[in-house]
mmCIF file of C-alpha atoms in Angstrom:
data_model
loop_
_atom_site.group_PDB
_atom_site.id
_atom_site.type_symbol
_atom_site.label_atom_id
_atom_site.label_comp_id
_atom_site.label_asym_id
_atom_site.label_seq_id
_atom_site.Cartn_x
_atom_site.Cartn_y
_atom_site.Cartn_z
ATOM 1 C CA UNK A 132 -2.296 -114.382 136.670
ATOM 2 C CA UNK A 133 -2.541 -112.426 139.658
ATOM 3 C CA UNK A 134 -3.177 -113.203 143.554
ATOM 4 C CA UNK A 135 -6.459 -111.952 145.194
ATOM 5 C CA UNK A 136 -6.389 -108.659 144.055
ATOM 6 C CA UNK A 137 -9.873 -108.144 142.472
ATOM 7 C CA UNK A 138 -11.532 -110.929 144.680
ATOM 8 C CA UNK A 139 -11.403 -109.420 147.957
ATOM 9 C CA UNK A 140 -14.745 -109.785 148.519
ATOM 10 C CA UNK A 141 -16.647 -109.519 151.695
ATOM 11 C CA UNK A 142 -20.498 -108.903 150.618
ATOM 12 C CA UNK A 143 -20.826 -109.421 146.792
ATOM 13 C CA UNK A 144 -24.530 -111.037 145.770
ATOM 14 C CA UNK A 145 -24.778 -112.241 142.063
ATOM 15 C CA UNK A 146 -28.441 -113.214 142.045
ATOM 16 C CA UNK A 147 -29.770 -114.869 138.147
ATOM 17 C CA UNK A 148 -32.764 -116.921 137.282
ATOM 18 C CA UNK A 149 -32.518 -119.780 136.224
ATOM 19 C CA UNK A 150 -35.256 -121.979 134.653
ATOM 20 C CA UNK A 151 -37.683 -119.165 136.548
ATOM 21 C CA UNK A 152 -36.341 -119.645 139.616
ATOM 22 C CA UNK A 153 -33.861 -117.569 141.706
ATOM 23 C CA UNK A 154 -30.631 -118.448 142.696
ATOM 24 C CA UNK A 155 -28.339 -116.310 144.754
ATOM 25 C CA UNK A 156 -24.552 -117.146 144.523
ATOM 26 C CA UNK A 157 -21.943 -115.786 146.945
ATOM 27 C CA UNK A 158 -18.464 -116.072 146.277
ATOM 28 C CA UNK A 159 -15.884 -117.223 148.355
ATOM 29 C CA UNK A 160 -12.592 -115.455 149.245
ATOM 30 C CA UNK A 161 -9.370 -116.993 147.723
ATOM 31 C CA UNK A 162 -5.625 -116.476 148.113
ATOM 32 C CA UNK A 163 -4.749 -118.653 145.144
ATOM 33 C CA UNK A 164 -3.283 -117.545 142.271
ATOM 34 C CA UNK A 165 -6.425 -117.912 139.565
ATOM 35 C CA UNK A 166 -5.158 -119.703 136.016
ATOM 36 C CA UNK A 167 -6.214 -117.136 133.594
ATOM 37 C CA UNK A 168 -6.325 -118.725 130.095
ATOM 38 C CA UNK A 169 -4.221 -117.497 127.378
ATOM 39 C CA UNK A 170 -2.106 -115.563 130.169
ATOM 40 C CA UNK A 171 1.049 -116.203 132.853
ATOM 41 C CA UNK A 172 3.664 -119.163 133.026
ATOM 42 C CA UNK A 173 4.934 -121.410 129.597
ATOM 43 C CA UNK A 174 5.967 -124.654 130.534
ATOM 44 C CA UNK A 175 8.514 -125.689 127.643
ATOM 45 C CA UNK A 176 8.602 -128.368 125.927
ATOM 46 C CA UNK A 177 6.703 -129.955 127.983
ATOM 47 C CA UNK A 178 3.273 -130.395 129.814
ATOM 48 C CA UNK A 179 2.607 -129.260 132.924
ATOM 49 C CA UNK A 180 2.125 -132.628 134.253
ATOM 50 C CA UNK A 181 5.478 -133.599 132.711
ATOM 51 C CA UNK A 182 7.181 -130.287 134.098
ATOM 52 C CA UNK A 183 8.723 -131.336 137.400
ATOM 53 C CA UNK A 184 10.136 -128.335 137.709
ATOM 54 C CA UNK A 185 6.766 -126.760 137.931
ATOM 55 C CA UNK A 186 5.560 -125.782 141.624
ATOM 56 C CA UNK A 187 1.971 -126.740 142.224
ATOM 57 C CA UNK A 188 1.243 -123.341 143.241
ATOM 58 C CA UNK A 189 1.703 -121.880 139.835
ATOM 59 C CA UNK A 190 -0.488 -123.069 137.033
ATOM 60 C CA UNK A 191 0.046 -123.148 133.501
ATOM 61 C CA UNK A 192 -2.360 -122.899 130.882
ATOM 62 C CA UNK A 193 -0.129 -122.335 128.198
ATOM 63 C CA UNK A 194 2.415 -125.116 126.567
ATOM 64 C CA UNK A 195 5.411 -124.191 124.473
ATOM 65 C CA UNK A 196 7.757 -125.643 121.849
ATOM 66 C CA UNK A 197 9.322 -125.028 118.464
ATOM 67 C CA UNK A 198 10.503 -127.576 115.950
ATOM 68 C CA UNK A 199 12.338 -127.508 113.361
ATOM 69 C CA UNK A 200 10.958 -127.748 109.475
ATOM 70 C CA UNK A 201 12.607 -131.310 108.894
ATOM 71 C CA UNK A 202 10.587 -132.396 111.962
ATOM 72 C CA UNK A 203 7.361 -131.206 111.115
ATOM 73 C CA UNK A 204 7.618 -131.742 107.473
ATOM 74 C CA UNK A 205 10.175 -135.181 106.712
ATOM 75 C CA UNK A 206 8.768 -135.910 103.536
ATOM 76 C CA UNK A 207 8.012 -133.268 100.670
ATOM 77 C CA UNK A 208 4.525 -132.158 100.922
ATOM 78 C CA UNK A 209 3.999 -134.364 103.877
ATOM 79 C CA UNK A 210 3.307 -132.395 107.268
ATOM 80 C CA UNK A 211 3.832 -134.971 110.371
ATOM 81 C CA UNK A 212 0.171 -134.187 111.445
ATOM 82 C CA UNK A 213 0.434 -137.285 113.537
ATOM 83 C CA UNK A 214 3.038 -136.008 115.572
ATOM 84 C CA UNK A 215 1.246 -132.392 116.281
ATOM 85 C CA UNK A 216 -1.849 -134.298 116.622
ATOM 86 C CA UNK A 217 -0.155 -136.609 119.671
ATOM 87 C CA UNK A 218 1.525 -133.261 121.309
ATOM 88 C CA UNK A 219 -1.813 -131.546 120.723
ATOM 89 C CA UNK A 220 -3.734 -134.140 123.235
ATOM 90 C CA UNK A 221 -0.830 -134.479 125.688
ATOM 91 C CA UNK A 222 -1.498 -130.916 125.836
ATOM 92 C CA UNK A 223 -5.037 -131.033 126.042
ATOM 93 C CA UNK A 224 -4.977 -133.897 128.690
ATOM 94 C CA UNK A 225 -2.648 -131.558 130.436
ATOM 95 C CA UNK A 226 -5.516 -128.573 130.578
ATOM 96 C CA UNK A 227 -2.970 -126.535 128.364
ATOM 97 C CA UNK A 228 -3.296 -124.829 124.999
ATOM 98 C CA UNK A 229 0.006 -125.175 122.482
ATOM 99 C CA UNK A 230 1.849 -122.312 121.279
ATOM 100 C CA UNK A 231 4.672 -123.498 118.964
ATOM 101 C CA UNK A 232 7.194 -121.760 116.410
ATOM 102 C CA UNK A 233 8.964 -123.541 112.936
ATOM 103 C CA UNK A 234 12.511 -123.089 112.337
ATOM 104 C CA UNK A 235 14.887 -123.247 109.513
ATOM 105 C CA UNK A 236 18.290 -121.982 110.778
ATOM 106 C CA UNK A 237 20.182 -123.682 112.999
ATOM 107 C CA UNK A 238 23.030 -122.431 115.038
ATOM 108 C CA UNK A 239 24.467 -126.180 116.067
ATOM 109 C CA UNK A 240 26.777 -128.296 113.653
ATOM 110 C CA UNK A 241 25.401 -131.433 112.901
ATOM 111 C CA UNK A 242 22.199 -130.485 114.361
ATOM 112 C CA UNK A 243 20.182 -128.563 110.930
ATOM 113 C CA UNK A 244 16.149 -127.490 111.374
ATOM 114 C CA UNK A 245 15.898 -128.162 107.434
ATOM 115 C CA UNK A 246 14.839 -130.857 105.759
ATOM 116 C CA UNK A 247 17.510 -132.915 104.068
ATOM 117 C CA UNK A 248 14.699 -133.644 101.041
ATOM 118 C CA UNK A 249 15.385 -129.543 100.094
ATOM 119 C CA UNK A 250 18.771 -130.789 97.767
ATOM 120 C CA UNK A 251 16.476 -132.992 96.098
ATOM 121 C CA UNK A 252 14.091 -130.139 94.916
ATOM 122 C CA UNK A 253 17.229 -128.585 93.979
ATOM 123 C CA UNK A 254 16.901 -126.028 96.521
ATOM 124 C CA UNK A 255 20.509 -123.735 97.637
ATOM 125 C CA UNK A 256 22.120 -124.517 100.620
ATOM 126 C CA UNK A 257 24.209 -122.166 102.156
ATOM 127 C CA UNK A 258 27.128 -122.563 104.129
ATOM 128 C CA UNK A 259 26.973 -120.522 107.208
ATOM 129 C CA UNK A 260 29.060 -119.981 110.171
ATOM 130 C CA UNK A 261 28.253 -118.527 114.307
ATOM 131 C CA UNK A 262 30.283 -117.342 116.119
ATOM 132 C CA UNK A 263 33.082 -119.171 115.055
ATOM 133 C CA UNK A 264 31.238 -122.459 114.491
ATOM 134 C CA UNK A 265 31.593 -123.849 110.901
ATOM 135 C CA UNK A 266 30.113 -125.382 108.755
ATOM 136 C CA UNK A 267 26.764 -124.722 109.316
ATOM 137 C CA UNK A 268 24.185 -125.652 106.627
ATOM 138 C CA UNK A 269 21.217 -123.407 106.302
ATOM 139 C CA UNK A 270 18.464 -123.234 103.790
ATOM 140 C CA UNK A 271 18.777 -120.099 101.373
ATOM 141 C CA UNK A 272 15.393 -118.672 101.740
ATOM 142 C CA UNK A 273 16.225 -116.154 98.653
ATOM 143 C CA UNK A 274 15.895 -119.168 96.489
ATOM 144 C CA UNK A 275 12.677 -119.317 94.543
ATOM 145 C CA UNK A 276 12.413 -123.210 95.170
ATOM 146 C CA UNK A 277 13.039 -123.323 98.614
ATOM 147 C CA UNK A 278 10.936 -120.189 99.683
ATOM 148 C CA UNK A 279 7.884 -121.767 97.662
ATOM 149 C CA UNK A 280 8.250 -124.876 99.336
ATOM 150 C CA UNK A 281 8.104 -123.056 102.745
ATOM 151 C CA UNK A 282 5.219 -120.548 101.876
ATOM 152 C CA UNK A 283 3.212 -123.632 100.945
ATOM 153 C CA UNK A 284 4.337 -125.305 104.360
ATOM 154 C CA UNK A 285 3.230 -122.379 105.588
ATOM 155 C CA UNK A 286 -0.239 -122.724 103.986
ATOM 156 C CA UNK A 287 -0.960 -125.802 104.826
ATOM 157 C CA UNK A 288 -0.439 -125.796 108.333
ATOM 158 C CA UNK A 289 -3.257 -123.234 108.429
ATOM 159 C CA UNK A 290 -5.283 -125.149 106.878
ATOM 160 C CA UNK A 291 -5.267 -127.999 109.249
ATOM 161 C CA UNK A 292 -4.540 -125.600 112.512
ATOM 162 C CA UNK A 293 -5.993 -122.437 111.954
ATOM 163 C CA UNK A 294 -8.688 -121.959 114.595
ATOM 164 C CA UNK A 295 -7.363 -125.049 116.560
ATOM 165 C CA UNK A 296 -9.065 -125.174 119.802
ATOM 166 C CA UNK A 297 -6.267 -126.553 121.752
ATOM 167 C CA UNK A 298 -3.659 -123.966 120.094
ATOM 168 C CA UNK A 299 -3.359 -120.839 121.764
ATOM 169 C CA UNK A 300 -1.011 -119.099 119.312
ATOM 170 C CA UNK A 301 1.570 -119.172 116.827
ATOM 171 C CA UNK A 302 4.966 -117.731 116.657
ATOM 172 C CA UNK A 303 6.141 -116.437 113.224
ATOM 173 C CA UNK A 304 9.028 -118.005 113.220
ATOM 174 C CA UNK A 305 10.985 -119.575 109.969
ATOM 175 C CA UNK A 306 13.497 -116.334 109.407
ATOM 176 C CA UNK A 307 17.124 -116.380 110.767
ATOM 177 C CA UNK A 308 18.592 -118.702 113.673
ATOM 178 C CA UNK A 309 15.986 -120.373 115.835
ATOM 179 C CA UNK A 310 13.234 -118.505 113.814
ATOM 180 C CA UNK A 311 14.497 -114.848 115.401
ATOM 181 C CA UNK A 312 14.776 -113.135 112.385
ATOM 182 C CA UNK A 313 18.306 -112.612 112.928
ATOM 183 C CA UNK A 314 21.964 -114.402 112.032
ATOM 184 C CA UNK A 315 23.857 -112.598 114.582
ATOM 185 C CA UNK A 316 27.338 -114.216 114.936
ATOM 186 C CA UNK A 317 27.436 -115.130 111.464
ATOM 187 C CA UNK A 318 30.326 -113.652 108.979
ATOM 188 C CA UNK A 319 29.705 -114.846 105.728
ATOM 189 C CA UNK A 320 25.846 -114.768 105.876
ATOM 190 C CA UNK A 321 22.867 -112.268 106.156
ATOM 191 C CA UNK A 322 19.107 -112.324 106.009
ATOM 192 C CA UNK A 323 16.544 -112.904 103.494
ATOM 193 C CA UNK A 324 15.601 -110.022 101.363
ATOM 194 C CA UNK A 325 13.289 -107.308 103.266
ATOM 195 C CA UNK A 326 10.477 -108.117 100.094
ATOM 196 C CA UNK A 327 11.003 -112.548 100.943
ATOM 197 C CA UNK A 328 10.669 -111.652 104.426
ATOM 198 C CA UNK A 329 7.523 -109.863 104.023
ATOM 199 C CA UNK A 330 5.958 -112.885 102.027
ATOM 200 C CA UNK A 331 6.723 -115.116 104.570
ATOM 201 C CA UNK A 332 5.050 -112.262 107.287
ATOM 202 C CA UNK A 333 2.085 -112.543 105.101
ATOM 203 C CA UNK A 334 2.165 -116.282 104.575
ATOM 204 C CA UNK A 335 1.225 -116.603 108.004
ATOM 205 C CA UNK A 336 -0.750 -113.978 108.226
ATOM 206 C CA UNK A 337 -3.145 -115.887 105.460
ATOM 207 C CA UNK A 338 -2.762 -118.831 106.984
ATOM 208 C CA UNK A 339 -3.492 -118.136 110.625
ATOM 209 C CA UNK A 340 -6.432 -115.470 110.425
ATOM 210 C CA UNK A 341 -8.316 -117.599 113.790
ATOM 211 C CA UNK A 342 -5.351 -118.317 115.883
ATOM 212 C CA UNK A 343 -3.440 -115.386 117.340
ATOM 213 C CA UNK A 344 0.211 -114.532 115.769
ATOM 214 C CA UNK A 345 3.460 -113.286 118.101
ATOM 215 C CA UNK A 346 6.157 -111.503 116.127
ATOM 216 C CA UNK A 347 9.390 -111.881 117.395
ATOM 217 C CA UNK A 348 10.230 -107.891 118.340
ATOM 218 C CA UNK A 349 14.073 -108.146 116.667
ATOM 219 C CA UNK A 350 12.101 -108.524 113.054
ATOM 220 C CA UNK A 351 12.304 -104.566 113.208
ATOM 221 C CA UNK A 352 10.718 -103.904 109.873
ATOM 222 C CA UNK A 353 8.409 -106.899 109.689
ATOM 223 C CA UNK A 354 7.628 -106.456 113.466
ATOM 224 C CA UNK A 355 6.049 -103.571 112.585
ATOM 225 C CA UNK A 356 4.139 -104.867 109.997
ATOM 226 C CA UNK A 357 2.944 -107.653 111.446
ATOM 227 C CA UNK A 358 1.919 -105.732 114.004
ATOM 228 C CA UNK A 359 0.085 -103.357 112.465
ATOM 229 C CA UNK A 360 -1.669 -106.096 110.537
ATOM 230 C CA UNK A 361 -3.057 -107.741 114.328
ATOM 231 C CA UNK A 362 -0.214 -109.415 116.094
ATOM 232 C CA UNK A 363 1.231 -109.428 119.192
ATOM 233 C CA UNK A 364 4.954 -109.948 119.849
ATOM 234 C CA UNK A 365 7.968 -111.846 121.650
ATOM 235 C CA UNK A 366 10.796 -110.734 123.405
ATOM 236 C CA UNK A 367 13.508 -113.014 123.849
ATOM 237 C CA UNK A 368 16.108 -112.316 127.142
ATOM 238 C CA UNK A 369 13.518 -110.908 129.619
ATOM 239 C CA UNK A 370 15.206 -110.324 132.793
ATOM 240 C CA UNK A 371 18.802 -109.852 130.885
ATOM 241 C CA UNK A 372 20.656 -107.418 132.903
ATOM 242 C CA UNK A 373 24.482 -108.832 131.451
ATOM 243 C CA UNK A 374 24.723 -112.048 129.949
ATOM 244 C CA UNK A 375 25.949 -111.486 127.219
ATOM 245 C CA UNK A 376 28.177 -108.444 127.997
ATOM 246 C CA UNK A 377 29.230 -106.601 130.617
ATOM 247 C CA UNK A 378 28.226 -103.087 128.606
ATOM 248 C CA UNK A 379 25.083 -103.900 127.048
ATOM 249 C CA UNK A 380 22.623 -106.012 127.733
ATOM 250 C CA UNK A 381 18.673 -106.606 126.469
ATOM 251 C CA UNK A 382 16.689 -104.916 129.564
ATOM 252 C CA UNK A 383 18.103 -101.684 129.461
ATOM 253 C CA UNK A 384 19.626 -101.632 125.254
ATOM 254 C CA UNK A 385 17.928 -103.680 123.662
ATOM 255 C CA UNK A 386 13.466 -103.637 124.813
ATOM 256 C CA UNK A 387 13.399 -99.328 124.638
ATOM 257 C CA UNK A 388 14.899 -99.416 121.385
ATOM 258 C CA UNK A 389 13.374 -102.381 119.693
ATOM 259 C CA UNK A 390 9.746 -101.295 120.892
ATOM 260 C CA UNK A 391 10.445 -97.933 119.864
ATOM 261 C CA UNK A 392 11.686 -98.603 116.577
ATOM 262 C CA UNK A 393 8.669 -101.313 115.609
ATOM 263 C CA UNK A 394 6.442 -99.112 117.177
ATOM 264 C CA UNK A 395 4.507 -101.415 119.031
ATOM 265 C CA UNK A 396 3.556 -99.739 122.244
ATOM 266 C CA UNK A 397 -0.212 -100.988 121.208
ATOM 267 C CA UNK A 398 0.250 -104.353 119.899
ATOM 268 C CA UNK A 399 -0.620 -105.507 123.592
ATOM 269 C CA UNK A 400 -4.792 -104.517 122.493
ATOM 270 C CA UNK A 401 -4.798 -106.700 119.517
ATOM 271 C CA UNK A 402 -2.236 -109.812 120.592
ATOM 272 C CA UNK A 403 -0.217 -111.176 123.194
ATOM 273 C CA UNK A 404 3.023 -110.171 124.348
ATOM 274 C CA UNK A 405 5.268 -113.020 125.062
ATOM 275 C CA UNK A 406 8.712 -113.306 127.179
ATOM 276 C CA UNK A 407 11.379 -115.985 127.531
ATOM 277 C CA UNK A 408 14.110 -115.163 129.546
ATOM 278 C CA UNK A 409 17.817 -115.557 128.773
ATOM 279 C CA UNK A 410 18.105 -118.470 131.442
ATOM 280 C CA UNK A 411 16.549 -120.133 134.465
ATOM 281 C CA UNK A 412 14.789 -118.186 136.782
ATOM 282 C CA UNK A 413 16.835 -119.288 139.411
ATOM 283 C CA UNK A 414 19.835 -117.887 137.863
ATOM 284 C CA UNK A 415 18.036 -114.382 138.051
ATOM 285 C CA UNK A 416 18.813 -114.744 141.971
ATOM 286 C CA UNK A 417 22.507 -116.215 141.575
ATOM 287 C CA UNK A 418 23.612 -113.295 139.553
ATOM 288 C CA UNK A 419 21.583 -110.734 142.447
ATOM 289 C CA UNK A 420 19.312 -109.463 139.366
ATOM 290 C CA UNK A 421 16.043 -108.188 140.908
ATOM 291 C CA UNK A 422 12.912 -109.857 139.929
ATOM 292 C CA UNK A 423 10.501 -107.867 141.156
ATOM 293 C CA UNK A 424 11.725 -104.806 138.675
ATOM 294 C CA UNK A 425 12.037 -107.612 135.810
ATOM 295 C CA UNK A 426 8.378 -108.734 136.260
ATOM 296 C CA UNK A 427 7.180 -105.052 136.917
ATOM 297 C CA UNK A 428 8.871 -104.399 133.331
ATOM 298 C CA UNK A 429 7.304 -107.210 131.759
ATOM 299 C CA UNK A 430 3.770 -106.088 133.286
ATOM 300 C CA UNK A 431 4.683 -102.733 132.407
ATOM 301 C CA UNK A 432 5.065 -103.636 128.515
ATOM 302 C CA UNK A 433 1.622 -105.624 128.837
ATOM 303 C CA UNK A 434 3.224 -108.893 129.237
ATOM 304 C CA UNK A 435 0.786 -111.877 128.305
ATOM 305 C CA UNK A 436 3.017 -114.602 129.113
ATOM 306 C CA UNK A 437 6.249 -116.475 130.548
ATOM 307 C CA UNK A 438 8.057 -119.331 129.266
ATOM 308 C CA UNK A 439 10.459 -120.064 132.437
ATOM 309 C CA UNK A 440 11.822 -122.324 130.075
ATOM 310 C CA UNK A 441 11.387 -125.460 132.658
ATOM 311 C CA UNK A 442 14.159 -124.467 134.215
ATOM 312 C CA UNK A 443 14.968 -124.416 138.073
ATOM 313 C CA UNK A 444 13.179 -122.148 140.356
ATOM 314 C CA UNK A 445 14.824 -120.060 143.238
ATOM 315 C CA UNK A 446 14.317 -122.556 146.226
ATOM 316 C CA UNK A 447 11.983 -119.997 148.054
#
């Protein structure tokens, strides 16, 4: 998504032939930003015609949202195709494409992205805590019932939604809080093995071979393999310059090391890179960070797309 940059045209003939006969077309100068498919701002959770944070001037041909498993899977063996079928037109109607993620782990008490039906299947349930919070019931995804269960999930969502033509991509999601491949904040609880991971890497890999796959970058070991095996990958935080602490903080920590480490300086050729920034954009301007750099980083890095998370916009 970029303004009139390549279409600064002032004598430009495209002549053709059509049905034998000639037809000259001349194109006409624009300052509009151009809707590239597949590229620039994520609405969230939302449609761009719900969005009302969305400014007319800035189109969106991507639609994001993630769900947790209980949502998109209430009953064993049951996917809710009715619901991603509804969400799927919305989005269509909208002139978007989907990209979604599944979770498992969730960070907020009373609020778990399992399904309750995993105790009956005599799944283990851990008891986790963040940052303090407790108890927090997550899904032990080292169990051999529960990980089956969720590789088969897995599988069948490919086999309705591979290849989609309103989904634009996937992430691979499922691993740690929010699907980030990470428990960060949590004492008494750590991360799949490195060998469960990689079957749920693959899972999707098998599962989605149509529909592009983004990696979240923080999966370190599986980000690289993923990537290596076609996908692209996510960054969560873009624009973080010290949310979290005054000392560290993702744009200048966090993105050279993880991209480094995963080695995926190339994944850009084969997939898209995706960003979702740590808050609203307008928040960017409250705290005085500079958003031309942040955007000029994200471009850098091959940035694919946005998700501004539907949040406010600085008021010029």
């Amino acid at each position: 998504m970029f303004r009139n940059t390549l279409l600064t045209v002032s004598i430009l003939l495209i002549a053709h032939h059509v049905y034998g006969q000639q037809v000259v077309v001349t194109p006409e100068e624009t300052d509009e930003i151009l809707a590239n498919p597949g590229m620039g701002w994520e609405t969230f959770h939302r449609t761009a015609k719900q969005d009302k944070n969305l400014p007319s001037w800035i189109p969106s041909t991507v639609h994001y949202a993630r769900w947790g498993w209980r949502e998109l899977e209430p009953q064993p063996g049951k996917i809710d195709y009715a619901f991603l079928d509804k969400v799927l037109k919305e989005t269509h109607d909208s002139g978007q494409k989907l990209a979604f993620r599944v979770m498992c782990c969730s960070p907020y008490k009373g609020r778990p992205y399992h399904p309750d039906w995993l105790k009956e299947i005599g799944g283990r349930i851990l008891v986790a805590d963040h940052n303090g919070v407790t108890p927090l019931p997550i899904p032990d995804m080292d169990d051999p019932a529960i990980l089956d269960r969720h590789l088969d999930f897995i599988k069948r969502l490919g086999e309705r939604y591979d290849g989609h033509p309103d989904i634009d991509h996937l992430d691979l999601g499922s691993i740690g809080w929010w699907g980030e491949w990470h428990l960060s904040g949590s004492k008494n609880c750590k991360l799949p093995t490195l060998e469960n991971r990689m079957k749920v890497v693959d899972a999707y890999l098998a599962a989605f071979e149509k529909t592009p796959l983004v990696m979240l970058i923080n999966g370190k070991e599986c980000t690289a393999y993923a990537t290596q095996h076609g996908t692209g990958w996510r960054a969560d935080s873009m624009g973080d310059l010290g949310s979290f602490s005054p000392t560290w903080n993702h744009m200048h920590n966090a993105y050279p090391a993880l991209i480094r480490e995963a080695k995926v300086q190339d994944a850009w050729k084969t997939g898209p890179i995706a960003y979702e920034p740590p808050a609203a954009v307008a928040e960017f301007v409250e705290k005085q960070w500079p958003l031309r750099w942040i955007f000029n980083y994200a471009l850098a890095c091959h940035g694919s797309l946005f998700s501004g998370k539907s949040g406010k916009l600085p008021d010029d």
